PDB file of C-alpha atoms in Angstrom:
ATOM      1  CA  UNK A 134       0.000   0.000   0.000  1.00  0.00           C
ATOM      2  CA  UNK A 135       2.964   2.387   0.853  1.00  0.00           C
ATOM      3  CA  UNK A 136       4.193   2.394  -2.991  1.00  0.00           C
ATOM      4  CA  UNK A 137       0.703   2.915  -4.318  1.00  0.00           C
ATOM      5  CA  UNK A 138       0.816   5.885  -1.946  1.00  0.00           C
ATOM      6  CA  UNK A 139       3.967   7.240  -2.888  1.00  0.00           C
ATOM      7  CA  UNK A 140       2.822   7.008  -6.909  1.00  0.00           C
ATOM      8  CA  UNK A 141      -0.699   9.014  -6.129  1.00  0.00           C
ATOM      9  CA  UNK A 142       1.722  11.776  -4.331  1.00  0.00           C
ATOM     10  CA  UNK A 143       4.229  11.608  -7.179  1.00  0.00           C
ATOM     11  CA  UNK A 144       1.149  11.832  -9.844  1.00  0.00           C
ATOM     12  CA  UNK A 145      -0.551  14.819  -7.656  1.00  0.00           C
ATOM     13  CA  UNK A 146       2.978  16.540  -8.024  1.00  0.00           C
ATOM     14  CA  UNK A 147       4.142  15.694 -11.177  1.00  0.00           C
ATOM     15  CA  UNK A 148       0.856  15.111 -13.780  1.00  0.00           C
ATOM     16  CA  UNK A 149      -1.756  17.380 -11.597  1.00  0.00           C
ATOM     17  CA  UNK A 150       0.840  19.949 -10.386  1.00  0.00           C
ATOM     18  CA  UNK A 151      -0.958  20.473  -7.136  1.00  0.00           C
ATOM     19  CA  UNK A 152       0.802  22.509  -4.153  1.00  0.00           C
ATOM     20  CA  UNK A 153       3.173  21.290  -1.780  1.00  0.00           C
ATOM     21  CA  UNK A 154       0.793  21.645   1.093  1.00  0.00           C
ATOM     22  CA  UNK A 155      -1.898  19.718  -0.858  1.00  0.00           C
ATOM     23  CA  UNK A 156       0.043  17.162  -1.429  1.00  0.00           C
ATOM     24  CA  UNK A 157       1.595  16.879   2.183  1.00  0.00           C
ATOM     25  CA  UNK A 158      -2.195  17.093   3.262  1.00  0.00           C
ATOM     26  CA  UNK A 159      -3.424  14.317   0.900  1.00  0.00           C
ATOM     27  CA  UNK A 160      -0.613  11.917   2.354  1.00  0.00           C
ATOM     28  CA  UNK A 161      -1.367  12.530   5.929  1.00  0.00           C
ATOM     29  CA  UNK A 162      -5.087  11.857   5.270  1.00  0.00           C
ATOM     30  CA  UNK A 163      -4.574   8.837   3.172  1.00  0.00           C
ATOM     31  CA  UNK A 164      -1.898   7.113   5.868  1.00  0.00           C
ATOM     32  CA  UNK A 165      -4.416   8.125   8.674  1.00  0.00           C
ATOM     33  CA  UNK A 166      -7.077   6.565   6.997  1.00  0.00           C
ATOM     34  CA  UNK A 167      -5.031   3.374   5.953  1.00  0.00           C
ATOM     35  CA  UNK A 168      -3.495   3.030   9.523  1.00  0.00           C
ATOM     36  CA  UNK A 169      -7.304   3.217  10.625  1.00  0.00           C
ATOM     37  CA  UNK A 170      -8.020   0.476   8.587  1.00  0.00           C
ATOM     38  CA  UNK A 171      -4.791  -2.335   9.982  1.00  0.00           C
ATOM     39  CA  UNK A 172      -5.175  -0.632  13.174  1.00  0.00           C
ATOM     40  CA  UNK A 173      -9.121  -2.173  13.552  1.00  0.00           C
ATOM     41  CA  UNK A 174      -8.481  -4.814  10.584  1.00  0.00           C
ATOM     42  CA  UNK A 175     -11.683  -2.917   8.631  1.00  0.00           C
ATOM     43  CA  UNK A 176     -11.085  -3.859   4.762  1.00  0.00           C
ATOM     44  CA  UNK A 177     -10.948  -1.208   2.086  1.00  0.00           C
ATOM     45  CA  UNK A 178     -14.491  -0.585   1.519  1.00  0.00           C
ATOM     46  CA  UNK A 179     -17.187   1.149   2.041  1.00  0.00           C
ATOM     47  CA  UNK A 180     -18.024  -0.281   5.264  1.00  0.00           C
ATOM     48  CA  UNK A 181     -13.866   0.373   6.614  1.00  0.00           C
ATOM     49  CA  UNK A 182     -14.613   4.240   5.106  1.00  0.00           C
ATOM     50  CA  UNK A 183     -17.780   4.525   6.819  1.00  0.00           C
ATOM     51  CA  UNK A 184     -16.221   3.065   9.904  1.00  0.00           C
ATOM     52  CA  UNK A 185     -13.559   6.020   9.659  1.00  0.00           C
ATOM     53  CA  UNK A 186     -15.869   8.757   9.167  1.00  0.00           C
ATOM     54  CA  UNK A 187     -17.436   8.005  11.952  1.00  0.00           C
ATOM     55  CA  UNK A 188     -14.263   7.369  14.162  1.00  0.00           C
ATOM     56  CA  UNK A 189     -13.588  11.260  13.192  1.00  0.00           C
ATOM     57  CA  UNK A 190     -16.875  12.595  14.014  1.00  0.00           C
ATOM     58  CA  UNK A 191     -16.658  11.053  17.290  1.00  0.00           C
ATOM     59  CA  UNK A 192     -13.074  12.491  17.660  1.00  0.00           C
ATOM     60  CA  UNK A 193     -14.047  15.884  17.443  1.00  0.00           C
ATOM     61  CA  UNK A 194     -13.071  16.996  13.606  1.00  0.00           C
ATOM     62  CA  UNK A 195     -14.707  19.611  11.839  1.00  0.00           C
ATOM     63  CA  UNK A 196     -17.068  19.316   8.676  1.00  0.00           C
ATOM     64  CA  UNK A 197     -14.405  21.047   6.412  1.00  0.00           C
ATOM     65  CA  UNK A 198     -11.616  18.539   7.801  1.00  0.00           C
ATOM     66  CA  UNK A 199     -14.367  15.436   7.313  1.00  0.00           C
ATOM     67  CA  UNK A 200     -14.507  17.201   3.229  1.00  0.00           C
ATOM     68  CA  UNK A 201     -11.296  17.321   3.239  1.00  0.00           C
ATOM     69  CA  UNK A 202     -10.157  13.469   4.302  1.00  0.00           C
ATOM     70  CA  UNK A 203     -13.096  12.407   2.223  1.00  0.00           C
ATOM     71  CA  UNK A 204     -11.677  14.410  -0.943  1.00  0.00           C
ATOM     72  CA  UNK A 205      -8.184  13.291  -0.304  1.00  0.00           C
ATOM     73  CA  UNK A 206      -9.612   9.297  -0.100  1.00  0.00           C
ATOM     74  CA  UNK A 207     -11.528   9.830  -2.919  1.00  0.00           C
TER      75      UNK A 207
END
């Protein structure tokens, strides 16, 4: 999963030419969501992404920051 995620980064910067901070943002999201997942042993689906959401409601996290994760997983 970790080279997939370093090839969507490298993409984002290279082929989509998004910012630095975008970028840095996307990763963070994306290895909080997948340490989520092995953390509980949820399965990338629906049901592990719903699973998450709600893990980050309960935690306290704004809607903009729920947009944001769900944009970056997306």
């Amino acid at each position: 999963m970790k080279n997939f995620l370093e090839l969507f980064l490298k993409h984002c910067s290279v082929e989509r030419n998004l910012s630095k901070n975008t970028i840095d943002a996307y990763g963070n999201d994306l290895l909080e969501y997948v340490g989520f997942l092995d953390q509980n042993t949820y399965e990338l689906d629906s049901s592990g992404f719903e699973k998450f959401l709600i893990n980050l409601t309960e935690r306290g996290h704004s809607a903009r920051s729920l947009n944001r994760k769900i944009s970056s997983i997306n």
